[in-house]
Short mmCIF file of C-alpha atoms in Angstrom, two decimals:
data_model
loop_
_atom_site.label_atom_id
_atom_site.label_comp_id
_atom_site.label_asym_id
_atom_site.label_seq_id
_atom_site.Cartn_x
_atom_site.Cartn_y
_atom_site.Cartn_z
CA MET C 536 -106.25 -52.39 -107.44
CA ARG C 537 -104.63 -53.17 -104.10
CA GLU C 538 -104.43 -49.46 -103.14
CA ALA C 539 -107.84 -48.93 -103.91
CA LEU C 540 -108.94 -51.78 -101.77
CA ARG C 541 -106.89 -50.37 -98.84
CA GLY C 542 -109.08 -47.15 -99.59
CA LEU C 543 -112.03 -48.93 -98.60
CA THR C 544 -114.01 -46.61 -96.01
CA VAL C 545 -115.91 -47.96 -93.15
CA ARG C 546 -119.21 -47.84 -95.31
CA GLY C 547 -117.34 -49.92 -98.08
CA ARG C 548 -116.09 -52.46 -95.64
CA ALA C 549 -119.60 -52.63 -94.24
CA PHE C 550 -120.78 -53.54 -97.61
CA LEU C 551 -118.45 -56.17 -98.03
CA ALA C 552 -119.27 -57.77 -94.74
CA ALA C 553 -122.92 -57.69 -95.28
CA GLY C 554 -122.56 -59.06 -98.91
CA VAL C 555 -120.57 -62.04 -97.59
CA THR C 556 -122.81 -62.75 -94.56
CA ALA C 557 -125.95 -62.66 -97.27
CA ILE C 558 -124.08 -65.09 -99.53
CA VAL C 559 -123.12 -67.49 -96.52
CA CYS C 560 -126.65 -67.17 -95.04
CA ALA C 561 -128.49 -68.00 -98.49
CA VAL C 562 -126.15 -71.40 -98.76
CA VAL C 563 -127.09 -72.22 -95.19
CA LEU C 564 -130.65 -71.50 -95.72
CA GLY C 565 -131.00 -72.57 -99.07
CA GLN C 566 -132.20 -69.15 -100.41
CA PRO C 567 -131.12 -68.52 -104.08
CA ALA C 568 -132.46 -64.94 -103.97
CA LEU C 569 -130.68 -64.06 -100.87
CA SER C 570 -127.36 -64.96 -102.55
CA ARG C 571 -127.98 -62.62 -105.50
CA VAL C 572 -128.54 -59.90 -103.30
CA GLY C 573 -125.14 -60.89 -101.21
CA VAL C 574 -123.06 -61.13 -104.63
CA LEU C 575 -124.59 -57.21 -105.55
CA VAL C 576 -123.68 -55.95 -102.32
CA VAL C 577 -120.23 -57.32 -102.26
CA LEU C 578 -119.75 -56.35 -106.12
CA LEU C 579 -120.51 -52.79 -105.44
CA PRO C 580 -117.61 -51.84 -103.28
CA LEU C 581 -115.18 -53.93 -105.42
CA ALA C 582 -116.28 -52.54 -108.83
CA THR C 583 -116.06 -48.90 -107.20
CA ALA C 584 -112.48 -49.73 -106.04
CA ALA C 585 -111.68 -50.95 -109.35
CA LEU C 586 -112.91 -47.85 -111.30
CA LEU C 587 -111.12 -45.51 -109.12
CA GLY C 588 -108.03 -47.20 -108.78
CA ARG C 589 -107.67 -47.24 -112.71
CA ALA C 590 -108.78 -43.62 -113.24
CA ARG C 591 -106.05 -41.32 -113.80
CA TYR C 592 -106.37 -37.95 -112.29
CA ARG C 593 -104.61 -35.04 -113.59
CA LEU C 594 -104.97 -32.35 -110.88
CA ALA C 595 -102.93 -29.33 -111.14
CA LEU C 596 -102.30 -26.96 -108.01
CA VAL C 597 -101.27 -23.51 -108.10
CA ARG C 598 -100.49 -21.92 -104.59
CA THR C 599 -99.67 -18.42 -103.79
CA THR C 600 -99.18 -16.31 -100.57
CA SER C 601 -100.20 -12.60 -100.50
CA PRO C 602 -97.97 -11.00 -99.16
CA GLN C 603 -94.96 -13.40 -99.01
CA LEU C 604 -93.47 -10.87 -96.37
CA VAL C 605 -95.69 -10.12 -93.46
CA ALA C 606 -94.86 -8.88 -89.95
CA ALA C 607 -95.77 -10.89 -86.85
CA GLY C 608 -99.37 -10.22 -85.94
CA GLN C 609 -100.58 -9.28 -89.31
CA PRO C 610 -102.40 -11.68 -91.76
CA ALA C 611 -101.38 -13.45 -95.03
CA ARG C 612 -103.84 -14.84 -97.35
CA VAL C 613 -103.09 -18.28 -99.05
CA ASN C 614 -104.57 -18.59 -102.60
CA LEU C 615 -105.03 -21.85 -104.19
CA SER C 616 -105.91 -22.52 -107.87
CA LEU C 617 -106.94 -26.25 -108.68
CA THR C 618 -107.64 -27.64 -112.25
CA ASN C 619 -108.56 -30.81 -113.68
CA GLU C 620 -106.57 -31.44 -116.72
CA GLY C 621 -107.60 -35.18 -117.19
CA ARG C 622 -110.73 -36.05 -118.89
CA THR C 623 -111.97 -38.43 -116.00
CA PRO C 624 -114.50 -36.83 -113.55
CA SER C 625 -114.05 -37.63 -110.08
CA GLY C 626 -116.31 -37.87 -106.83
CA VAL C 627 -116.03 -35.65 -103.76
CA LEU C 628 -112.60 -34.25 -103.28
CA LEU C 629 -111.34 -33.59 -99.57
CA LEU C 630 -108.33 -31.29 -99.59
CA GLU C 631 -106.21 -30.52 -96.70
CA ASP C 632 -103.49 -27.93 -96.65
CA HIS C 633 -100.40 -28.64 -94.35
CA VAL C 634 -99.33 -25.50 -92.45
CA PRO C 635 -96.98 -25.13 -89.49
CA TYR C 636 -98.83 -24.98 -86.20
CA VAL C 637 -97.74 -21.47 -85.42
CA LEU C 638 -99.79 -20.17 -88.42
CA GLY C 639 -103.13 -21.66 -87.23
CA THR C 640 -104.80 -24.91 -87.99
CA ARG C 641 -104.71 -26.91 -91.12
CA PRO C 642 -107.47 -25.72 -93.42
CA ARG C 643 -110.09 -28.15 -95.02
CA PHE C 644 -112.19 -28.03 -97.88
CA VAL C 645 -114.92 -30.31 -99.78
CA LEU C 646 -115.07 -30.02 -103.42
CA ASP C 647 -117.53 -31.87 -105.77
CA GLY C 648 -118.43 -31.75 -109.36
CA VAL C 649 -114.87 -32.26 -110.55
CA GLY C 650 -115.35 -32.90 -114.36
CA HIS C 651 -113.10 -32.22 -117.27
CA GLY C 652 -111.61 -28.62 -117.34
CA TRP C 653 -113.03 -28.02 -114.06
CA ARG C 654 -111.12 -25.11 -112.05
CA ARG C 655 -111.82 -23.70 -108.74
CA GLN C 656 -110.13 -21.09 -106.67
CA VAL C 657 -110.19 -21.19 -102.69
CA SER C 658 -108.27 -19.21 -100.26
CA TYR C 659 -107.78 -19.07 -96.54
CA GLN C 660 -106.01 -17.11 -94.09
CA VAL C 661 -102.89 -17.43 -91.86
CA ARG C 662 -101.47 -15.51 -89.02
CA SER C 663 -98.47 -15.83 -86.81
CA ASP C 664 -97.22 -14.27 -83.86
CA VAL C 665 -94.09 -16.04 -84.23
CA ARG C 666 -91.22 -14.54 -86.35
CA GLY C 667 -89.50 -16.91 -88.80
CA ARG C 668 -89.47 -18.73 -92.09
CA PHE C 669 -92.22 -21.19 -92.72
CA GLU C 670 -93.00 -23.50 -95.39
CA ILE C 671 -96.88 -23.79 -96.43
CA GLY C 672 -97.63 -27.47 -97.96
CA PRO C 673 -97.73 -30.02 -99.16
CA MET C 674 -101.67 -30.57 -99.91
CA THR C 675 -103.02 -33.93 -99.60
CA VAL C 676 -106.26 -34.64 -101.71
CA ARG C 677 -108.63 -37.31 -100.93
CA VAL C 678 -110.69 -38.45 -103.67
CA SER C 679 -114.17 -40.40 -102.54
CA ASP C 680 -116.64 -41.98 -105.16
CA ALA C 681 -120.25 -40.73 -104.88
CA PHE C 682 -121.62 -43.60 -102.60
CA GLY C 683 -118.50 -42.91 -100.05
CA LEU C 684 -117.27 -46.50 -100.13
CA VAL C 685 -113.74 -45.88 -101.43
CA GLU C 686 -111.34 -42.84 -100.67
CA LEU C 687 -108.05 -42.45 -102.24
CA GLY C 688 -105.19 -40.28 -101.03
CA ARG C 689 -102.83 -37.93 -103.39
CA ALA C 690 -100.82 -35.35 -102.63
CA PHE C 691 -99.16 -32.39 -104.24
CA ARG C 692 -95.61 -32.10 -102.91
CA THR C 693 -95.15 -28.31 -103.64
CA THR C 694 -94.78 -25.88 -101.04
CA VAL C 695 -94.21 -21.94 -100.97
CA PRO C 696 -92.41 -19.93 -98.31
CA LEU C 697 -93.78 -17.22 -96.07
CA THR C 698 -91.68 -15.01 -94.17
CA VAL C 699 -92.84 -13.49 -90.79
CA THR C 700 -91.00 -10.61 -89.91
CA PRO C 701 -90.40 -9.06 -86.55
CA ARG C 702 -92.99 -6.53 -84.96
CA ILE C 703 -92.27 -2.89 -86.05
CA SER C 704 -93.16 -0.01 -83.84
CA PRO C 705 -93.31 3.41 -85.40
CA LEU C 706 -90.30 5.51 -84.07
CA PRO C 707 -90.34 9.59 -83.60
CA ALA C 708 -87.65 11.76 -85.38
CA ILE C 709 -84.94 12.41 -83.16
CA PRO C 710 -81.75 14.24 -83.61
CA LEU C 711 -79.00 11.73 -84.27
CA GLY C 712 -75.90 13.90 -83.87
CA GLY C 713 -73.99 15.86 -86.37
CA GLY C 714 -74.93 15.89 -89.79
CA TRP C 715 -76.27 12.37 -89.95
CA THR C 716 -79.84 13.35 -90.89
CA GLY C 717 -80.03 11.51 -94.01
CA SER C 718 -78.98 12.06 -97.74
CA GLY C 719 -76.96 15.36 -98.31
CA ASP C 720 -73.49 16.72 -98.54
CA ASN C 721 -72.43 15.62 -95.19
CA ARG C 722 -69.28 13.46 -95.09
CA PRO C 723 -68.12 11.20 -92.46
CA ARG C 724 -65.26 11.60 -90.40
CA ALA C 725 -63.57 8.67 -92.30
CA PHE C 726 -62.14 11.52 -94.37
CA ALA C 727 -59.63 12.02 -91.62
CA PHE C 728 -58.06 8.97 -92.48
CA GLY C 729 -57.87 9.14 -96.40
CA SER C 730 -59.00 11.07 -99.13
CA ALA C 731 -62.68 11.43 -100.38
CA GLU C 732 -61.93 9.67 -103.62
CA ASP C 733 -61.10 6.73 -101.61
CA VAL C 734 -64.66 6.27 -100.32
CA THR C 735 -66.42 7.52 -102.89
CA VAL C 736 -65.70 4.86 -105.79
CA ARG C 737 -67.77 1.76 -106.99
CA GLU C 738 -67.02 -1.05 -109.17
CA TYR C 739 -66.68 -0.24 -113.17
CA ARG C 740 -69.70 -0.83 -114.96
CA GLN C 741 -69.81 -1.32 -118.65
CA GLY C 742 -70.20 2.01 -120.49
CA ASP C 743 -68.41 4.05 -117.81
CA ASP C 744 -65.92 6.52 -118.89
CA LEU C 745 -62.49 5.18 -118.54
CA ARG C 746 -61.20 8.59 -117.38
CA ARG C 747 -63.06 8.17 -114.07
CA VAL C 748 -61.00 5.19 -113.36
CA HIS C 749 -59.44 5.72 -109.85
CA TRP C 750 -56.09 3.41 -110.37
CA ARG C 751 -55.24 3.78 -106.63
CA SER C 752 -58.49 2.00 -105.40
CA SER C 753 -58.12 -0.36 -108.49
CA ALA C 754 -54.80 -1.55 -107.36
CA ARG C 755 -55.59 -1.91 -103.89
CA THR C 756 -58.89 -4.14 -104.69
CA GLY C 757 -57.86 -5.99 -107.56
CA ASP C 758 -60.94 -4.85 -109.60
CA LEU C 759 -61.55 -1.80 -111.75
CA MET C 760 -63.07 1.09 -109.76
CA VAL C 761 -64.29 4.47 -110.77
CA ARG C 762 -65.04 7.45 -108.87
CA ARG C 763 -68.77 8.40 -107.91
CA GLU C 764 -68.17 11.91 -107.11
CA GLU C 765 -71.15 13.10 -108.80
CA GLN C 766 -73.29 11.35 -106.55
CA PRO C 767 -74.45 13.01 -103.12
CA TRP C 768 -73.11 11.34 -100.08
CA GLN C 769 -75.63 9.21 -98.37
CA SER C 770 -75.57 8.64 -94.63
CA ARG C 771 -74.77 5.39 -93.52
CA ALA C 772 -75.85 3.06 -90.04
CA THR C 773 -74.92 0.14 -88.81
CA LEU C 774 -77.20 -1.99 -86.70
CA LEU C 775 -75.63 -3.96 -84.19
CA ILE C 776 -77.68 -6.91 -82.15
CA ASP C 777 -75.99 -9.14 -79.61
CA ASN C 778 -77.69 -12.28 -80.02
CA ARG C 779 -75.10 -14.16 -77.83
CA LEU C 780 -77.07 -16.81 -75.74
CA LEU C 781 -75.39 -15.93 -72.86
CA SER C 782 -76.70 -12.28 -73.21
CA HIS C 783 -80.28 -13.17 -73.22
CA ARG C 784 -83.04 -14.25 -70.68
CA GLY C 785 -86.50 -15.77 -71.21
CA GLN C 786 -88.05 -18.04 -73.54
CA GLY C 787 -89.81 -17.80 -76.71
CA ILE C 788 -91.67 -14.65 -77.96
CA ALA C 789 -91.32 -13.35 -74.34
CA SER C 790 -87.41 -13.61 -74.40
CA SER C 791 -85.38 -10.82 -74.26
CA LEU C 792 -83.81 -11.72 -77.71
CA GLU C 793 -87.35 -11.13 -79.13
CA ALA C 794 -87.29 -7.81 -77.65
CA ALA C 795 -83.86 -7.04 -79.11
CA VAL C 796 -84.95 -8.45 -82.78
CA SER C 797 -87.99 -6.24 -82.65
CA VAL C 798 -86.04 -3.03 -81.42
CA THR C 799 -83.36 -3.66 -84.26
CA ALA C 800 -86.20 -4.11 -86.90
CA SER C 801 -88.21 -0.83 -86.02
CA VAL C 802 -84.90 1.27 -86.03
CA ALA C 803 -83.94 -0.18 -89.48
CA VAL C 804 -87.24 0.63 -91.01
CA HIS C 805 -87.26 4.29 -89.23
CA LEU C 806 -83.78 5.19 -90.52
CA SER C 807 -83.97 3.75 -93.98
CA GLN C 808 -87.27 5.96 -94.17
CA ARG C 809 -84.95 8.89 -93.36
CA GLY C 810 -82.77 8.38 -96.13
CA PHE C 811 -79.94 6.23 -94.23
CA ALA C 812 -78.17 2.96 -96.04
CA VAL C 813 -78.50 0.44 -93.27
CA ARG C 814 -76.67 -2.64 -92.69
CA LEU C 815 -77.00 -5.49 -89.86
CA VAL C 816 -74.19 -6.94 -87.89
CA SER C 817 -74.97 -9.63 -85.40
CA ALA C 818 -72.43 -11.12 -82.56
CA GLY C 819 -71.20 -13.50 -85.73
CA GLY C 820 -70.35 -10.74 -87.93
CA GLU C 821 -71.72 -9.03 -90.82
CA ASP C 822 -73.83 -11.08 -93.21
CA GLN C 823 -72.60 -10.04 -96.90
CA ALA C 824 -76.37 -10.63 -98.08
CA ASN C 825 -77.32 -7.64 -95.89
CA ALA C 826 -74.53 -5.15 -96.75
CA TRP C 827 -74.74 -1.33 -97.63
CA HIS C 828 -77.33 -0.53 -99.79
CA LEU C 829 -76.09 1.59 -103.06
CA ARG C 830 -77.10 4.98 -103.22
CA ASP C 831 -78.37 4.37 -106.99
CA SER C 832 -80.52 1.41 -105.67
CA THR C 833 -83.95 1.72 -104.32
CA LEU C 834 -83.91 1.65 -100.66
CA ASN C 835 -85.44 -1.64 -99.22
CA THR C 836 -85.45 -3.28 -95.71
CA GLY C 837 -86.94 -6.58 -96.79
CA PRO C 838 -83.59 -8.44 -96.98
CA LEU C 839 -82.77 -7.11 -93.59
CA LEU C 840 -86.10 -7.88 -92.10
CA GLU C 841 -85.75 -11.54 -93.63
CA ALA C 842 -82.46 -11.84 -91.93
CA LEU C 843 -83.89 -10.70 -88.68
CA ALA C 844 -86.87 -13.05 -89.06
CA VAL C 845 -84.76 -15.87 -89.08
CA LEU C 846 -82.10 -14.79 -86.49
CA GLN C 847 -81.18 -17.18 -83.86
CA THR C 848 -78.96 -17.30 -80.75
CA ASP C 849 -75.33 -17.53 -81.06
CA ASN C 850 -73.27 -19.87 -78.63
CA ARG C 851 -69.92 -17.87 -78.82
CA SER C 852 -69.05 -16.01 -75.85
CA ARG C 853 -67.28 -12.90 -77.86
CA MET C 854 -68.75 -10.78 -80.52
CA ASP C 855 -67.16 -10.68 -83.66
CA SER C 856 -65.08 -7.63 -84.68
CA THR C 857 -64.05 -8.05 -88.53
CA TRP C 858 -66.86 -5.82 -89.73
CA MET C 859 -65.08 -3.09 -88.62
CA GLY C 860 -62.68 -2.44 -91.56
CA GLU C 861 -61.28 0.52 -92.84
CA ALA C 862 -63.81 1.07 -95.51
CA SER C 863 -66.64 1.40 -92.98
CA GLN C 864 -65.27 3.91 -90.65
CA GLY C 865 -67.25 6.52 -89.27
CA GLY C 866 -71.06 6.71 -89.61
CA LEU C 867 -73.61 6.17 -87.07
CA THR C 868 -73.69 3.02 -85.19
CA ILE C 869 -77.03 1.79 -83.22
CA ALA C 870 -76.65 -1.28 -80.83
CA VAL C 871 -79.06 -3.29 -78.92
CA PHE C 872 -77.26 -5.46 -76.41
CA GLY C 873 -78.16 -7.77 -73.51
CA ALA C 874 -76.01 -8.68 -70.66
CA LEU C 875 -72.37 -7.28 -70.77
CA ASP C 876 -69.42 -8.01 -68.68
CA GLN C 877 -66.05 -6.52 -68.30
CA HIS C 878 -64.61 -8.71 -71.21
CA ASP C 879 -66.76 -6.78 -73.72
CA VAL C 880 -65.32 -3.53 -72.75
CA PRO C 881 -62.57 -3.35 -74.99
CA LEU C 882 -64.52 -4.30 -77.90
CA LEU C 883 -67.38 -1.57 -77.09
CA ARG C 884 -64.35 1.17 -76.79
CA ARG C 885 -63.34 -0.06 -80.27
CA ILE C 886 -66.61 0.53 -81.56
CA ALA C 887 -67.38 3.86 -80.04
CA HIS C 888 -63.91 5.05 -81.58
CA HIS C 889 -64.47 3.34 -84.93
CA THR C 890 -67.77 5.38 -85.57
CA THR C 891 -68.91 8.79 -85.48
CA SER C 892 -71.72 8.37 -82.97
CA ALA C 893 -72.26 5.26 -80.98
CA MET C 894 -75.93 4.60 -79.49
CA ALA C 895 -77.14 1.89 -77.37
CA PHE C 896 -80.35 0.26 -76.05
CA ALA C 897 -79.19 -1.45 -72.97
CA LEU C 898 -81.95 -4.37 -72.18
CA ASP C 899 -82.56 -5.14 -68.37
CA VAL C 900 -82.52 -8.62 -69.48
CA ASP C 901 -82.92 -10.10 -65.89
CA ALA C 902 -86.49 -8.78 -65.78
CA TRP C 903 -87.14 -10.98 -68.52
CA ALA C 904 -86.21 -14.18 -66.62
CA GLY C 905 -88.95 -15.83 -64.66
CA GLY C 906 -89.27 -14.31 -61.55
CA GLY C 907 -85.93 -12.26 -61.94
CA ARG C 908 -85.64 -8.63 -60.47
CA ALA C 909 -84.51 -5.82 -62.71
CA THR C 910 -81.10 -4.56 -62.04
CA GLY C 911 -80.95 -1.79 -64.44
CA GLY C 912 -79.16 -3.37 -67.62
CA SER C 913 -75.82 -2.81 -68.83
CA ALA C 914 -76.01 1.15 -69.40
CA PRO C 915 -73.16 1.99 -67.16
CA VAL C 916 -70.83 -0.27 -68.76
CA LEU C 917 -71.73 1.16 -72.18
CA THR C 918 -71.42 4.67 -71.01
CA SER C 919 -68.20 4.14 -69.48
CA ALA C 920 -66.94 2.74 -73.02
CA GLY C 921 -67.94 6.08 -74.46
CA TRP C 922 -71.58 5.15 -75.43
CA ARG C 923 -74.97 7.04 -75.57
CA ALA C 924 -76.98 4.31 -73.88
CA VAL C 925 -80.68 4.20 -72.42
CA THR C 926 -81.90 1.19 -70.59
CA LEU C 927 -84.77 -0.74 -71.76
CA GLY C 928 -87.16 -3.30 -69.79
CA PRO C 929 -89.99 -5.52 -70.66
CA GLN C 930 -92.52 -2.83 -69.58
CA ASP C 931 -90.87 -0.06 -70.94
CA ARG C 932 -91.92 1.83 -74.67
CA MET C 933 -89.54 1.61 -77.31
CA ASP C 934 -90.62 5.07 -78.77
CA ASN C 935 -89.97 6.62 -75.16
CA ALA C 936 -86.33 4.90 -75.10
CA TRP C 937 -85.74 6.44 -78.72
CA GLU C 938 -86.89 9.74 -77.58
CA GLU C 939 -84.27 9.40 -74.62
CA LEU C 940 -81.49 8.69 -76.89
CA GLY C 941 -82.10 11.71 -78.97
CA ARG C 942 -82.11 13.84 -75.76
CA MET C 943 -78.77 12.72 -74.73
CA GLY C 944 -77.37 13.20 -78.23
CA ALA C 945 -78.70 17.02 -77.96
CA ARG C 946 -76.78 17.16 -74.53
CA GLY C 947 -74.00 16.05 -76.24
CA PRO C 948 -71.90 12.77 -76.53
CA SER C 949 -70.87 10.76 -73.23
CA ILE C 950 -67.35 10.99 -72.37
CA PRO C 951 -65.84 8.33 -70.34
CA VAL C 952 -64.29 9.26 -67.24
CA GLY C 953 -60.37 9.82 -67.69
CA GLN C 954 -60.67 10.12 -71.41
CA ALA C 955 -61.89 13.93 -71.47
#
């Protein structure tokens, strides 16, 4: 009852004040008829509050988003299914769903005629230009009586996630160097360091022929491993993004980090469509949730794009190098770098030596700084370390830079001075 009294609207409080005033005037003026009117006016909001306070509504809400993974700038639809599972009818329902401000304004709905077995479906659209993972909900419900005298609040605590992935630009097909063109029988140069069997094994699964057990790999890993010689080799690509705070300039969606994330996402989708198994490595190392896709699994960049959607800057001064293990030698490495200095050169040389082909986008991060002057980026540093690198500024087209990398590959890999 106390909650219902606190839920009196301005109209309900005005009725109470008018009723009390009428009763006082009736006593002062000696008008019994006026007092009866005052009592009626006072009892109306009180009786309404008592009825709403005792009512037990059983409203159920099911909220879904379609799709749950959407690219920045693309709309998604939120579907709401409301049901009254109780026997008590209600008055007007005022619904407000809580959404993050980057997804738009809070949607509001007014529904009436909520009786037993009532069901209603509504939907609204959200859109974000900012990547990230957002929670939609909870929803607040305001229940009002037919006279608008009392309004009570209810809330559904459930929420649903919506992941907004980076913007993806279509890229043209380019020669990626050597035999790295997708699925096929090509083998990486890692075979120069060991036998083919060492890199074509997988964990034992129930039902596998025990004659296919590879005992050397099993002894080395501690788990039972079997050969996968009958499966064609799948080309692999490592995507390295330098997300160190000191490497980037600018703020928000206009920063060089957002450009780096968008470039990485575009390359990941492009390579996956060409049959590559892709993994993501950041300045903090490799995320095990985004390790290599297996050949016998469906290629899906969803987890990788989700990781890029929530990628933030890293405060470390040096990039992690533990991801360059013996088992992942060879293959194609495509990196997106911000500002680099001479302290990064040893690691850059290690990566170039570790991989079959090292390609990089060198972001001209000074052009992203407010009032900054373009300096050409870190392409010279990368070239001296054995990389094929192309400079990318805020006004440059990503597909043109990608084609330039392909032309550099057709002319042959860069050879640092003094290492020919």
